[in-house]
Coordinates of C-alpha atoms and ligand atoms in Angstrom, one line a residue:
X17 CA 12.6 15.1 27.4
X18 CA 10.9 15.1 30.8
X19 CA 10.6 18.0 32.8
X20 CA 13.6 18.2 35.9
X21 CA 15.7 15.4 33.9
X22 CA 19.0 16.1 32.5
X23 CA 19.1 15.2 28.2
X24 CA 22.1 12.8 29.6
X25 CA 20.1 10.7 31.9
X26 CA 18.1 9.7 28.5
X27 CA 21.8 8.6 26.5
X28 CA 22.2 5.5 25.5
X29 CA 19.4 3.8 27.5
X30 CA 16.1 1.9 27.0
X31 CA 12.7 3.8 27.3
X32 CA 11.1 1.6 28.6
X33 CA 7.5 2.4 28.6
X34 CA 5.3 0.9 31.5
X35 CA 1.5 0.4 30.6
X36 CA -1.0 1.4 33.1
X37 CA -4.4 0.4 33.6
X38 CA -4.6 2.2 36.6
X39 CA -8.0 4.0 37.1
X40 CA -10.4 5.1 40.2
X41 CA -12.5 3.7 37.9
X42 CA -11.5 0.1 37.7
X43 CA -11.5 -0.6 41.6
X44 CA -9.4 -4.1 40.9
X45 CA -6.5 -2.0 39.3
X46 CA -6.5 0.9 41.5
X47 CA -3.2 0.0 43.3
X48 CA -1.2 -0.5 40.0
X49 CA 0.5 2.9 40.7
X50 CA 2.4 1.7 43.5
X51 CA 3.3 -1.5 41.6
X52 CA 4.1 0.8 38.8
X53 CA 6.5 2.5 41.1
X54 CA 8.2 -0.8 41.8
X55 CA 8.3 -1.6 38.2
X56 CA 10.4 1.9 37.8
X57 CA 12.8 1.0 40.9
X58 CA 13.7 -1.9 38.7
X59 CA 13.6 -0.6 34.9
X60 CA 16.5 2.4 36.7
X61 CA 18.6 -0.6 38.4
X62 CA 18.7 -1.9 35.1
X63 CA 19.9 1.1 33.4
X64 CA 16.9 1.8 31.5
X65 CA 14.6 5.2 31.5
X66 CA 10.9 4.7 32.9
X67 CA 8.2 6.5 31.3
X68 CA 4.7 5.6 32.3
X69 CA 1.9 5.3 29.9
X70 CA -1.5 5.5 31.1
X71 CA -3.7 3.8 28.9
X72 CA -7.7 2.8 28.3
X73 CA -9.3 1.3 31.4
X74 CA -11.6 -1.3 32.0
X75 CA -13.7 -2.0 35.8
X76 CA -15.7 -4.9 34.7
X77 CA -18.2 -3.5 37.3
X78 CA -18.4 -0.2 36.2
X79 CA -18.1 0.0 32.0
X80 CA -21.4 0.2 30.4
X81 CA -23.1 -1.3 27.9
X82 CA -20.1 -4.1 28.8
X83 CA -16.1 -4.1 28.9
X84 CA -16.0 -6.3 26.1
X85 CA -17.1 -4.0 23.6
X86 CA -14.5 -1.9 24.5
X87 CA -11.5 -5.1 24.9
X88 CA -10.9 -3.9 21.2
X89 CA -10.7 -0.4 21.4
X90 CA -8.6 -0.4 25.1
X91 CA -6.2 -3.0 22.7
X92 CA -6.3 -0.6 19.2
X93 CA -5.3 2.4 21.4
X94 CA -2.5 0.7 23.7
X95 CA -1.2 -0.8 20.4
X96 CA -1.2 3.0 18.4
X97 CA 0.1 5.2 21.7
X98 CA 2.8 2.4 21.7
X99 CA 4.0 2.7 18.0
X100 CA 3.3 6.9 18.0
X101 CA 5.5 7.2 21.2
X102 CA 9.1 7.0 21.5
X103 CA 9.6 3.6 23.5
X104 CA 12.4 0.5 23.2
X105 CA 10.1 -1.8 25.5
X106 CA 7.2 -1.9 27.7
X107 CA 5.8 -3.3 31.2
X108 CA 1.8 -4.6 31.2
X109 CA -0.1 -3.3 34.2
X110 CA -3.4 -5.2 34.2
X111 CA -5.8 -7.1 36.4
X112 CA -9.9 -6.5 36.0
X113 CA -11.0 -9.1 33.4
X114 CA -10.1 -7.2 29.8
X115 CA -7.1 -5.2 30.9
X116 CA -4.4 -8.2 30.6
X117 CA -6.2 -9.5 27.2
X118 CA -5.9 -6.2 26.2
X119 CA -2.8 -5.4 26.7
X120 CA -1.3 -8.8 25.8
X121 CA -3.6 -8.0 22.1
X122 CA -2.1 -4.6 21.7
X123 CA 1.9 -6.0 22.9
X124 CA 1.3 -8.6 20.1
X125 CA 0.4 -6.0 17.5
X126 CA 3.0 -4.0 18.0
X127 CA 6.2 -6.3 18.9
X128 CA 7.9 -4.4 20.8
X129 CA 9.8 -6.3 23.6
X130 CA 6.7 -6.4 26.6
X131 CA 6.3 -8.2 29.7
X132 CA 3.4 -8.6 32.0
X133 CA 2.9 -8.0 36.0
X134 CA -0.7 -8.9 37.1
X135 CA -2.0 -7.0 39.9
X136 CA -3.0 -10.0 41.7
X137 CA -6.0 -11.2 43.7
X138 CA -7.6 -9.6 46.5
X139 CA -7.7 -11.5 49.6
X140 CA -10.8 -13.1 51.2
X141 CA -13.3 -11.5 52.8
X142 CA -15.9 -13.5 55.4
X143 CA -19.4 -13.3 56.2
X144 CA -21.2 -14.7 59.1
X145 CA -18.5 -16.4 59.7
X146 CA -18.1 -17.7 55.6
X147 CA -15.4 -17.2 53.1
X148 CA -16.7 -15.4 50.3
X149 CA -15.9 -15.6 46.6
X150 CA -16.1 -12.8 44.9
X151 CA -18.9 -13.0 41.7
X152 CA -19.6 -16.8 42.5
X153 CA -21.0 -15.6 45.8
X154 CA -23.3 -12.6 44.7
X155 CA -24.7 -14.9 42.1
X156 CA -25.6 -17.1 44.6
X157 CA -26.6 -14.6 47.0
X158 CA -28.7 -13.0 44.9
X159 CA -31.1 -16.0 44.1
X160 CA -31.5 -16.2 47.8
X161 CA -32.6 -12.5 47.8
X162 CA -34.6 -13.6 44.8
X163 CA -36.3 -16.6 46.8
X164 CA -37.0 -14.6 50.1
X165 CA -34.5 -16.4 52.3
X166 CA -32.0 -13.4 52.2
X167 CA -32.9 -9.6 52.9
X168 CA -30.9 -7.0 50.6
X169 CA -29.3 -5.2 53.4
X170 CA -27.8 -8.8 54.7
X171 CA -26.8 -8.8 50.3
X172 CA -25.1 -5.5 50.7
X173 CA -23.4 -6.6 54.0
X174 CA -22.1 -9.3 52.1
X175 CA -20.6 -7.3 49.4
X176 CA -18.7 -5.1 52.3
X177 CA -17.4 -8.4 54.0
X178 CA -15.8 -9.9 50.3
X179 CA -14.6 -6.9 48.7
X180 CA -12.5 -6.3 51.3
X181 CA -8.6 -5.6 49.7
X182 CA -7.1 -4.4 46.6
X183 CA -7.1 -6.8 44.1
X184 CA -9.2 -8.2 41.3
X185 CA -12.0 -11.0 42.0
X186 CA -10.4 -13.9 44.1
X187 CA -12.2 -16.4 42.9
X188 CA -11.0 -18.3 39.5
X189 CA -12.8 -15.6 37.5
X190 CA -11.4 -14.5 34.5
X191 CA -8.9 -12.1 36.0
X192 CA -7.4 -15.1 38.0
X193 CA -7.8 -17.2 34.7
X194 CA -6.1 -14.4 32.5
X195 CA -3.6 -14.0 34.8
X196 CA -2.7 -17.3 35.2
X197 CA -2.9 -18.3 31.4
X198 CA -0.5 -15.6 30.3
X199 CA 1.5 -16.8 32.4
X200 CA 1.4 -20.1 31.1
X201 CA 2.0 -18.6 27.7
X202 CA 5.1 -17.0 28.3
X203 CA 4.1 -14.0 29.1
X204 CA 4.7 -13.1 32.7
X205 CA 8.0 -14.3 34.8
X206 CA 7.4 -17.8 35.7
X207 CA 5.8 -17.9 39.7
X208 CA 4.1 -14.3 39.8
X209 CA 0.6 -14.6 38.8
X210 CA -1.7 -15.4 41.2
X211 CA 0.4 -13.5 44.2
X212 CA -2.0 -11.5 46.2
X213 CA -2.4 -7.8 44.9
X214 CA -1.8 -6.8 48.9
X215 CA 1.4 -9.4 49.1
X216 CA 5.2 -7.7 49.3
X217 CA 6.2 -10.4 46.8
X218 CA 4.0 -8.8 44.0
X219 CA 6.3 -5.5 44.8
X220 CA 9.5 -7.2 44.3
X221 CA 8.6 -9.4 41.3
X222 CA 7.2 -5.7 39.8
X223 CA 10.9 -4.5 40.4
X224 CA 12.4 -7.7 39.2
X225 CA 10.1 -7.1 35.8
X226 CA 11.2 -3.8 35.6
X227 CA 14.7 -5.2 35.4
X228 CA 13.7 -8.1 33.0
X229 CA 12.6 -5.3 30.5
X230 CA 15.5 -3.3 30.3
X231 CA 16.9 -7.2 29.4
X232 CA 14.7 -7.8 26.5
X233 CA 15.5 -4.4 24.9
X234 CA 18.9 -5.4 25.1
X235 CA 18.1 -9.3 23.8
X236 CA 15.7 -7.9 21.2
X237 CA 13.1 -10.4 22.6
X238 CA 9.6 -9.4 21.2
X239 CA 6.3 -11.3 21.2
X240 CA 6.8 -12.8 17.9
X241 CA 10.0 -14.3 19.0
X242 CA 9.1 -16.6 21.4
X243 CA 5.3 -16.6 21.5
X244 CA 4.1 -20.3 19.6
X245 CA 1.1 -22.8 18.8
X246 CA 3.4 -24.5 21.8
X247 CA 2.8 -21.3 24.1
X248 CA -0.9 -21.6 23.3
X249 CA -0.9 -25.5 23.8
X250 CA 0.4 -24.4 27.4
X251 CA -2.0 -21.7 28.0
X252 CA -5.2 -24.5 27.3
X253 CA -3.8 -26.9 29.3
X254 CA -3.6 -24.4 32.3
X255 CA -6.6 -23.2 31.5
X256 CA -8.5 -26.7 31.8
X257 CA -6.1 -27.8 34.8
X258 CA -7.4 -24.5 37.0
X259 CA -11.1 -25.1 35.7
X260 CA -10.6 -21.5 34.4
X261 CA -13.7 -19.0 32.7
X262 CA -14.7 -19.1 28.9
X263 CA -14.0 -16.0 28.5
X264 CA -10.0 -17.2 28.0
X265 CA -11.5 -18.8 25.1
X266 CA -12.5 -15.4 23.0
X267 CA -9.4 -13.7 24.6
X268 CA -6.5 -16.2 23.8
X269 CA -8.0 -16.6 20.2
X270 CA -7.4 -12.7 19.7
X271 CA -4.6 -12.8 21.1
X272 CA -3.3 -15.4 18.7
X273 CA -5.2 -13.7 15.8
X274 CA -2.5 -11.0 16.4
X275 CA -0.2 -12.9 16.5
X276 CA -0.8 -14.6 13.1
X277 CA -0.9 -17.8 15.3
X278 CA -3.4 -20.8 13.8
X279 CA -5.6 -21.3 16.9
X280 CA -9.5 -22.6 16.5
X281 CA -12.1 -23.6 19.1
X282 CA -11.3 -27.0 18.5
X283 CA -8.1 -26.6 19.8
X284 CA -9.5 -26.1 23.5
X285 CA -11.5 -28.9 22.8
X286 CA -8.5 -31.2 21.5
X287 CA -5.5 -30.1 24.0
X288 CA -7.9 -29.4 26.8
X289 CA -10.5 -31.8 26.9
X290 CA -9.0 -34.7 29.3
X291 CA -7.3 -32.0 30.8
X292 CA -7.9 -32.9 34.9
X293 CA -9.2 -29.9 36.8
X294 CA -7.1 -29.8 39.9
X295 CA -8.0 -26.7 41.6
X296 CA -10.4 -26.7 43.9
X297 CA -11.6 -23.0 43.4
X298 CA -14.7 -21.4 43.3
X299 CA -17.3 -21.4 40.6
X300 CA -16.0 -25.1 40.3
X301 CA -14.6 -25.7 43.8
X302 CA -14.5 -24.1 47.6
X303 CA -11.4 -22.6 47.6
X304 CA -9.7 -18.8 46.6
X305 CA -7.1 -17.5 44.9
X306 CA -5.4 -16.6 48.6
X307 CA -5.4 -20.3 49.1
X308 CA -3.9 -21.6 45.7
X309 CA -0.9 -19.4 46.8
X310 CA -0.3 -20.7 49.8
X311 CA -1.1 -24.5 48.7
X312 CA 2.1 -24.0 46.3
X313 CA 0.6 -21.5 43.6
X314 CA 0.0 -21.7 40.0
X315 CA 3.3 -23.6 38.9
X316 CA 2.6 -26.8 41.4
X317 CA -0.6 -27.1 39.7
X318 CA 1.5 -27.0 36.3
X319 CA 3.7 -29.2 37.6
X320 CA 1.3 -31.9 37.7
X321 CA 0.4 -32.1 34.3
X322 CA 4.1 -31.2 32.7
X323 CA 4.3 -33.9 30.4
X324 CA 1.0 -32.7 28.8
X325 CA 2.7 -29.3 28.4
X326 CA 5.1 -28.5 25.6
X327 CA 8.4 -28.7 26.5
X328 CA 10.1 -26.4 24.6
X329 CA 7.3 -23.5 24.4
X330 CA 9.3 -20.3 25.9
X331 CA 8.7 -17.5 28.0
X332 CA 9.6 -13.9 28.2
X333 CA 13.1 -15.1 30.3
X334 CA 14.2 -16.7 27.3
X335 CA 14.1 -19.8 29.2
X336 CA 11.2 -22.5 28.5
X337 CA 8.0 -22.6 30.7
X338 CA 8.7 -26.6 32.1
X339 CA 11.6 -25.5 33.3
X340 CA 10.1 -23.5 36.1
X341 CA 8.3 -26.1 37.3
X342 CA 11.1 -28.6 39.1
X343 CA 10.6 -26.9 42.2
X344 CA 7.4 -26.2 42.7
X345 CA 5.4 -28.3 45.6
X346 CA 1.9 -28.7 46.7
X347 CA 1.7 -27.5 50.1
X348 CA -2.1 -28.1 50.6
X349 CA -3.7 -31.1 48.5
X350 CA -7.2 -30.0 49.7
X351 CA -6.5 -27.2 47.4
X352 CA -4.1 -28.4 44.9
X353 CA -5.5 -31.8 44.1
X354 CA -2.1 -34.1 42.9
X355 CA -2.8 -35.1 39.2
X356 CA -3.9 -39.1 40.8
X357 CA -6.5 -37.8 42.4
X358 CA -8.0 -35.0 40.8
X359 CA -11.3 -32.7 41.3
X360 CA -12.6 -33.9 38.0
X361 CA -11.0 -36.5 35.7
X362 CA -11.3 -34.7 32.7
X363 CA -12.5 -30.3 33.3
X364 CA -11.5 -28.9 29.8
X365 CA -13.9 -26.6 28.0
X366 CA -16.2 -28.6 25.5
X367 CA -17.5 -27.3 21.9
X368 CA -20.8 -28.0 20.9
X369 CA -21.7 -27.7 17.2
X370 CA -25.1 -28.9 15.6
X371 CA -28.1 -27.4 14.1
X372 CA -28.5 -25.1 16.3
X373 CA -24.6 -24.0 16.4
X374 CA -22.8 -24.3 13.1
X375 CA -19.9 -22.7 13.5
X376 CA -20.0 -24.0 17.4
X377 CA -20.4 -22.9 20.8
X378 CA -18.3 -24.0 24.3
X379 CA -19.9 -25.2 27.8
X380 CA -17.7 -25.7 30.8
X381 CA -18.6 -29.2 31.9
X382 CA -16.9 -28.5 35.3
X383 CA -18.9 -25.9 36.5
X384 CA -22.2 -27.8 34.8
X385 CA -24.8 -29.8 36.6
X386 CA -23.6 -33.5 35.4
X387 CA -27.7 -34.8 35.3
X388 CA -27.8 -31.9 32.6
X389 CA -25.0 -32.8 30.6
X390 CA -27.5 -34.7 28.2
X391 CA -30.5 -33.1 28.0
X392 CA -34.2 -32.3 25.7
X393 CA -35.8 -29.9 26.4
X394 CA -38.5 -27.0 25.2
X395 CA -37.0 -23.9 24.4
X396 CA -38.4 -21.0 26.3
X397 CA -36.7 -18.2 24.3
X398 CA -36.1 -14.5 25.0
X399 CA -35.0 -12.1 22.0
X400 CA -33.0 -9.6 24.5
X401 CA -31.7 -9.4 28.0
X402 CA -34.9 -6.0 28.5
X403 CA -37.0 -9.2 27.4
X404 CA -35.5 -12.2 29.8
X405 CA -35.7 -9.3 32.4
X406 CA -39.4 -8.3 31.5
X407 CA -40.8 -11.7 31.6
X408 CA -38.8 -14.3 33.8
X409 CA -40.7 -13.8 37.1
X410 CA -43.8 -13.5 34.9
X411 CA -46.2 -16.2 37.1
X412 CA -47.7 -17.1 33.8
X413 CA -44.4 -17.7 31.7
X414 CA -45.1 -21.2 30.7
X415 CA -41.7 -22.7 31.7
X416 CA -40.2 -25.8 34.1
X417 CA -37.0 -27.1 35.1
X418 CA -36.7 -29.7 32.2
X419 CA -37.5 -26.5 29.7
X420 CA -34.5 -24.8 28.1
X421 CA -34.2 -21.6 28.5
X422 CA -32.6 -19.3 25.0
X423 CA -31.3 -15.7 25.4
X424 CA -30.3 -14.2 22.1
X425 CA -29.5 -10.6 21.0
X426 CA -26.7 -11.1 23.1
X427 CA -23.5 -11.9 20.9
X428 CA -20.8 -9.6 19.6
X429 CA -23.1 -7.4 17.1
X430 CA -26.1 -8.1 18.6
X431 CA -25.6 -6.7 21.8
X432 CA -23.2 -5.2 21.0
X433 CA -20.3 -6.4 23.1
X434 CA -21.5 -9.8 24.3
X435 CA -22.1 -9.5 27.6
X436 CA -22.1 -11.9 30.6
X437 CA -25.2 -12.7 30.8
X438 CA -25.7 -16.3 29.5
X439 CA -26.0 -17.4 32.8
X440 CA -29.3 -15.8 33.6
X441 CA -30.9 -16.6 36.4
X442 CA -33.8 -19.2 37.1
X443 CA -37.1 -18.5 36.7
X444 CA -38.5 -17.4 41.0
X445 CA -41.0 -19.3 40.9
X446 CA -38.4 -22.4 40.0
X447 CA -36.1 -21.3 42.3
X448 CA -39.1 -21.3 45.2
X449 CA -39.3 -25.0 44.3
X450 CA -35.7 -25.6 44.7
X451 CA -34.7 -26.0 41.3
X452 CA -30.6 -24.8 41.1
X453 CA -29.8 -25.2 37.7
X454 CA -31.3 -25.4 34.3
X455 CA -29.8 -25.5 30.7
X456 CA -29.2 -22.1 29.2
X457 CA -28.0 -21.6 25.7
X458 CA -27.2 -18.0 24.5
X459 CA -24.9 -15.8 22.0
X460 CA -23.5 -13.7 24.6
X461 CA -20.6 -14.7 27.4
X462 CA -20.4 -15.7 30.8
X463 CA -18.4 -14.3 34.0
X464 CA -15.7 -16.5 34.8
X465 CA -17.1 -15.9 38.4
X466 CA -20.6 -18.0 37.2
X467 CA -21.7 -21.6 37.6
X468 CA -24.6 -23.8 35.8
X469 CA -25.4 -25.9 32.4
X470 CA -24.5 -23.2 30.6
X471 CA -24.3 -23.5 26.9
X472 CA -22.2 -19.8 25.5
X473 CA -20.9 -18.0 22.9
X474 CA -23.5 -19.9 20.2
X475 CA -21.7 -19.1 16.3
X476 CA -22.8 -17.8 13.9
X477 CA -24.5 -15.1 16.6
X478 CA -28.9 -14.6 16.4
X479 CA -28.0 -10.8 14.6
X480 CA -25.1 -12.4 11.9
X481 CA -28.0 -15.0 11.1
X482 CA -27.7 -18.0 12.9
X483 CA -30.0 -20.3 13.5
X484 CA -30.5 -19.3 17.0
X485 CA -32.6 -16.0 15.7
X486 CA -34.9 -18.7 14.6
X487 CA -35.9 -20.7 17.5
X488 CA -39.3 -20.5 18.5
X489 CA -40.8 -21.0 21.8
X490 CA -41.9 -24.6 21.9
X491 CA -39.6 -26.3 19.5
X492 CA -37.6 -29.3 21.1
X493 CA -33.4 -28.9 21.8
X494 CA -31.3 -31.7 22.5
X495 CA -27.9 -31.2 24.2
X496 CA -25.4 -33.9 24.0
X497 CA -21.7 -32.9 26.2
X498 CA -20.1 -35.8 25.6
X499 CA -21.3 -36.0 21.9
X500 CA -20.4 -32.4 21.6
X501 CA -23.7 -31.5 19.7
X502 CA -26.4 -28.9 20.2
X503 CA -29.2 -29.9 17.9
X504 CA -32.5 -28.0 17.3
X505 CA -34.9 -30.3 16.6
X506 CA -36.7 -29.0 14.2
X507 CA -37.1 -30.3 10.3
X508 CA -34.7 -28.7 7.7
X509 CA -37.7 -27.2 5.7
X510 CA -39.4 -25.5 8.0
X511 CA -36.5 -23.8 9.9
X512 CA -36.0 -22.1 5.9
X513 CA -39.2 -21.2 6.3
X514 CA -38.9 -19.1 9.1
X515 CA -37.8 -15.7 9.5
X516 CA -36.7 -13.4 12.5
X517 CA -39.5 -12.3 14.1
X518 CA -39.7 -8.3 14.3
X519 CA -39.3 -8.2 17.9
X520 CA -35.4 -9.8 17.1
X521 CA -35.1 -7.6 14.2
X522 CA -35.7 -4.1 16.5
X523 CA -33.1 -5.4 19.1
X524 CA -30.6 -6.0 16.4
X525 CA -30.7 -2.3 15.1
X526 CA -27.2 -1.4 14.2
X527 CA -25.5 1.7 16.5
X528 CA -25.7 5.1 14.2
X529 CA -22.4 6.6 15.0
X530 CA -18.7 5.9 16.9
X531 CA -16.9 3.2 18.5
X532 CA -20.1 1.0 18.5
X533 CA -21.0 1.5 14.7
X534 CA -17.4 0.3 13.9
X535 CA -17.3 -2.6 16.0
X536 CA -20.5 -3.4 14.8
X537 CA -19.6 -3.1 11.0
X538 CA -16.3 -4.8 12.0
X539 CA -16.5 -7.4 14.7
X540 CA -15.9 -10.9 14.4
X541 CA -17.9 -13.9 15.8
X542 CA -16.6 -15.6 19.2
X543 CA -14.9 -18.5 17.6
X544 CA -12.5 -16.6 15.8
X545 CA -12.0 -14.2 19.3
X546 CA -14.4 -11.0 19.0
X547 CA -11.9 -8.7 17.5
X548 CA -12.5 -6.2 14.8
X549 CA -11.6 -7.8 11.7
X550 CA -8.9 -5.0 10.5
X551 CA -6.9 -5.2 14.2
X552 CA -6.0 -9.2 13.7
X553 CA -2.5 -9.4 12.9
X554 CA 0.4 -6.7 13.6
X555 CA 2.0 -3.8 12.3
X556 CA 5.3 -3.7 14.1
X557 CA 6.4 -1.0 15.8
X558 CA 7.4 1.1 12.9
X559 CA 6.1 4.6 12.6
X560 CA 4.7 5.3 8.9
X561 CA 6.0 8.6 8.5
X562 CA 7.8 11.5 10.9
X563 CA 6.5 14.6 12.6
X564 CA 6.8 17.5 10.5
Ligands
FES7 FE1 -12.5 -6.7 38.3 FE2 -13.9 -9.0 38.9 S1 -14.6 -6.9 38.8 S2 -11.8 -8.7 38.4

C-alpha cells in the first residue's frame, strides 16, 4: 500500500505500473516526469491505480563504454522489476536511442498488457541563420573543425543553438526511427510518435494512454496477442519509407527474438528493399522531425505506401494499423514526398554477404554516396577505435579516397557493445582535398544521426572469428549494393593461412568480472539482434515462487 492512500482506493482496480526512463542523466528523457504525470491523470480517469516505476536509463551522450552494452541489461531489469512487482499493466516512457527498444524487449518478455508514449522530438535550433540537425550536424561540423574552416568555439556555439528544447535528437536518428517504427508495429496509439517532446498534444495523448492501459487490463491485451510477422512487416516498411537508422535493424530483431517471432536480416532486405524513402529528413534529407509533424506526420507518410503494409497487423487499440491511416494528409510535399514522386525510388536497408561477411552485414543506400555503391578498393585496416584514433591523421598513413578503410574490434564482444563508430571520419589530409565520403566497413554500428558508404554490423564479428579479423592492409575489397555482396579478394588458401595478428588478439581480451563478462560470454551477433542468448524469448509474468 502506498503511503497517504486508503487500502480501498487499491479495491478492485488495475495497478497499472508506468515505466520511466526519466534521468538527469539522459538529457532527451528528462521531461518524462511531467508526461508521466499526464499518463497518471489518465490511468485514474480510467479507474485504474498509477504506480510509477523508475527503471535503468540510457543518455546515448553520456553512457560509457556505449548504451548498447547496456540495451540488454536496461531490458533484463525492466522485464524482472516488472514480474517481481505487483502490476496488472504498464505504460513505456522512453525516447534517447535504447530506452524504447528496451522497454518494448523487456514488455515482450514479460506479457503483461503495455503500451508505449515516446517523449518526442526536440524542436529545431538555428545557427547563423541555419536549421540544425541534431548528430547529422556535429558530424558535419566537426570535419570542418577537423579541416580548419571552423573554430571550436563557433562548434560549441553550434551545439547551444541545436540543443535547444526537451526532446531527443530531431533529426531521423534512431530515437525518431524507434519511435516511429513501434509505432508502426502496434505499439504506440496510432498518430503520437513523432509529436514534439515540447507540444501540448504529447500531454494529452500521455493521458489518453493512461486511459488506453487501464483498457487493456480489462481486454487482457498483451504483447503476444496482437504483436505478428505482419506487425514486423509494418515496422520495415516504415522503416525504409522514413529512410530510418540501422540501428532499427539489431533492435526490432531482439525485439522479435522475444517475442518468439521468425524475423532475419533478410527480411529488411526482402519487405524493405523497393521500399520508397519519402521523408526528406536529415542524414538522408534537409528536413526535421518538427517539420514531418506539421507536413501531416508519421501516418501520411504511411498512408502512401498502405497497400505495401499488412492489412490486418494490429495495434495496442485492438484496431488494425491501416486503419489509422484514412485520414491522414500531406500538408507539405517538400517534406512528405507523395509516393509518385518520391526522395529515392527504392531507400530500404541492403544486406551484404560475401567473403568477407558470411553471415551478412547491412548498408543504408540512402544515406550512401551512389558513385560508391560499387566499389574496389585497398583495405586500410585498423584493429580498434584507440588504433583508427592513433593513426588516421598520421601524414604518412598510406591511404586515398579510392582505399577502403576497415575498423574492427568493434562488434558486440569485441568492443564490447558495438559502438557507433563505423562511420569514422575521413582521413584530414583527405578531407583538405575535399574528399566527403569514402567506403567504410566495420563490426560495430552506426548513429542513426550519420551519413556515408557505410558498410555496418559485418557477421560473424572480427573477435567471434570472422573473416574480417583477417584482413590485412593491402588486400583488395570489392563492394557490390546492388549485388548485395562484400567480397575480400583474397584466395581461399591463404586467408586459412592467416591468423589474427596479436595486436587484434590484445583488443579482444574478454572483461574479468560483471555485466560486461556476461554479455560477453553471452551476446549474440548483430543479425540475430545483440541480445544475450538466455534473454530471447519470454517468461510471462508469473512469479516462480512467493515471499516468505
Ligand atoms: Fe538522445 Fe540523440 S542523444 S536521442
Amino acid at each position: 500500500m502506498r503511503r497517504g492512500v486508503p487500502a480501498t482506493a487499491f479495491e478492485g482496480r488495475p495497478q497499472i505500473a508506468i515505466a520511466n526512463t526519466a534521468s538527469d542523466l539522459t538529457p532527451c528523457n528528462s521531461h518524462l516526469d511531467e508526461v508521466a504525470q499526464s499518463v497518471k491523470n489518465g490511468i485514474y480517469e480510467a479507474g485504474g491505480i498509477p504506480l510509477e516505476l523508475p527503471v535503468v536509463s540510457l543518455g546515448e551522450t553520456q553512457v560509457r563504454p556505449t548504451a548498447m552494452l547496456w540495451r540488454n541489461m536496461a531490458a533484463m531489469a525492466t522485464e524482472e522489476m516488472l514480474r517481481a512487482n505487483p502490476i496488472d499493466g504498464v505504460v513505456l516512457l522512453g525516447g534517447c536511442d535504447k530506452t524504447i527498444p528496451a522497454l518494448l524487449m523487456a514488455a515482450a518478455s514479460v506479457d503483461l498488457p503495455a503500451v508505449v508514449v515516446p517523449g518526442g522530438p526536440m524542436l529545431t535550433g538555428h545557427f547563423r541563420g541555419e536549421a540544425l540537425g541534431c548528430g547529422t550536424d556535429v558530424w558535419r561540423l566537426s570535419e570542418e573543425v577537423r579541416a580548419g574552416s571552423l573554430s571550436e568555439e563557433m562548434f560549441l556555439r553550434s551545439e547551444s543553438s541545436m540543443i535547444r528544447s526537451k526532446g531527443h535528437c530531431n533529426t531521423m536518428g534512431t530515437a525518431s526511427t524507434m519511435a516511429l517504427v513501434a509505432e508502426a508495429l502496434g505499439t504506440i496509439i496510432p498518430g503520437l510518435a513523432g509529436t514534439p517532446a515540447p507540444d501540448a498534444r504529447l500531454l494529452e495523448a500521455a493521458h489518453e494512454t493512461g486511459r488506453l492501459a487501464v483498457q487493456l487490463v480489462a481486454e487482457d491485451r498483451r504483447p503476444s496477442t496482437f504483436l505478428t510477422k505482419g506487425s514486423f512487416h509494418n515496422a520495415i516498411v516504415a522503416l525504409a519509407a522514413i529512410g530510418g537508422s540501422t540501428n532499427a535493424v539489431v533492435h526490432l530483431l531482439a525485439i522479435a527474438g522475444r517475442l518468439g517471432i521468425d524475423l532475419t536480416i533478410d527480411d529488411f532486405d526482402r519487405i524493405g528493399a523497393e521500399v520508397p524513402l519519402l521523408v526528406n529528413l536529415q542524414p538522408a534529407g534537409r528536413y526535421l522531425m518538427d517539420d514531418l509533424y506539421r507536413a501531416g506526420g508519421f501516418l501520411a507518410v504511411m498512408r502512401e505506401v498502405r497497400d505495401l503494409l499488412d492489412p490486418v497487423a494490429l495495434t495496442v487499440t485492438g484496431k488494425p494499423f491501416v486503419d489509422y491511416l484514412e485520414d491522414a494528409r500531406i500538408w507539405d510535399a517538400e517534406v512528405i514526398t507523395p509516393r509518385d514522386s518520391p526522395l529515392q525510388p527504392a531507400a530500404g536497408i541492403t544486406v551484404l554477404r560475401g567473403s568477407l561477411a558470411p553471415g551478412g552485414a547491412i548498408i543504408k543506400p540512402a544515406a550512401a554516396s551512389p558513385h560508391l555503391l560499387k566499389h574496389r578498393g585497398k583495405a586500410v585496416v585498423f584493429d580498434s577505435v584507440e588504433d583508427f584514433h592513433a593513426r588516421i591523421d598520421d601524414p604518412d598513413l598510406d591511404i586515398d579516397a579510392d582505399s577502403v578503410m576497415v575498423l574492427r574490434g568493434c562488434g558486440p564482444k569485441g568492443y564490447p557493445g558495438m559502438p557507433e563508430v563505423s562511420n569514422m571520419p575521413l582521413p584530414q589530409k583527405l578531407l583538405a582535398q575535399g574528399v566527403r565520403d569514402m567506403v567504410r566497413i566495420c563490426d560495430g554500428r552506426m548513429s542513426g544521426t550519420a551519413y556515408g558508404t557505410v558498410v555496418l554490423h559485418v557477421t560473424p564479428e572480427a573477435a567471434a572469428g570472422g573473416p574480417l579479423a583477417l584482413v590485412q592492409t593491402g588486400d583488395w575489397i570489392a563492394l557490390d549494393v546492388r549485388a548485395g555482396r562484400l567480397e575480400l579478394d583474397v584466395p581461399a588458401d591463404d586467408l586459412a593461412a592467416r591468423t589474427p595478428n596479436q595486436a587484434t588478439l590484445d583488443a579482444y581480451a574478454a572483461p574479468a568480472r560483471g555485466w560486461q563478462r556476461l554479455y560477453v560470454d553471452h551476446v549474440l551477433q548483430a543479425d540475430q539482434g545483440a541480445d544475450l542468448d538466455f534473454l530471447v524469448g519470454s517468461s510471462g509474468s508469473k512469479v516462480s515462487r512467493e515471499s516468505h
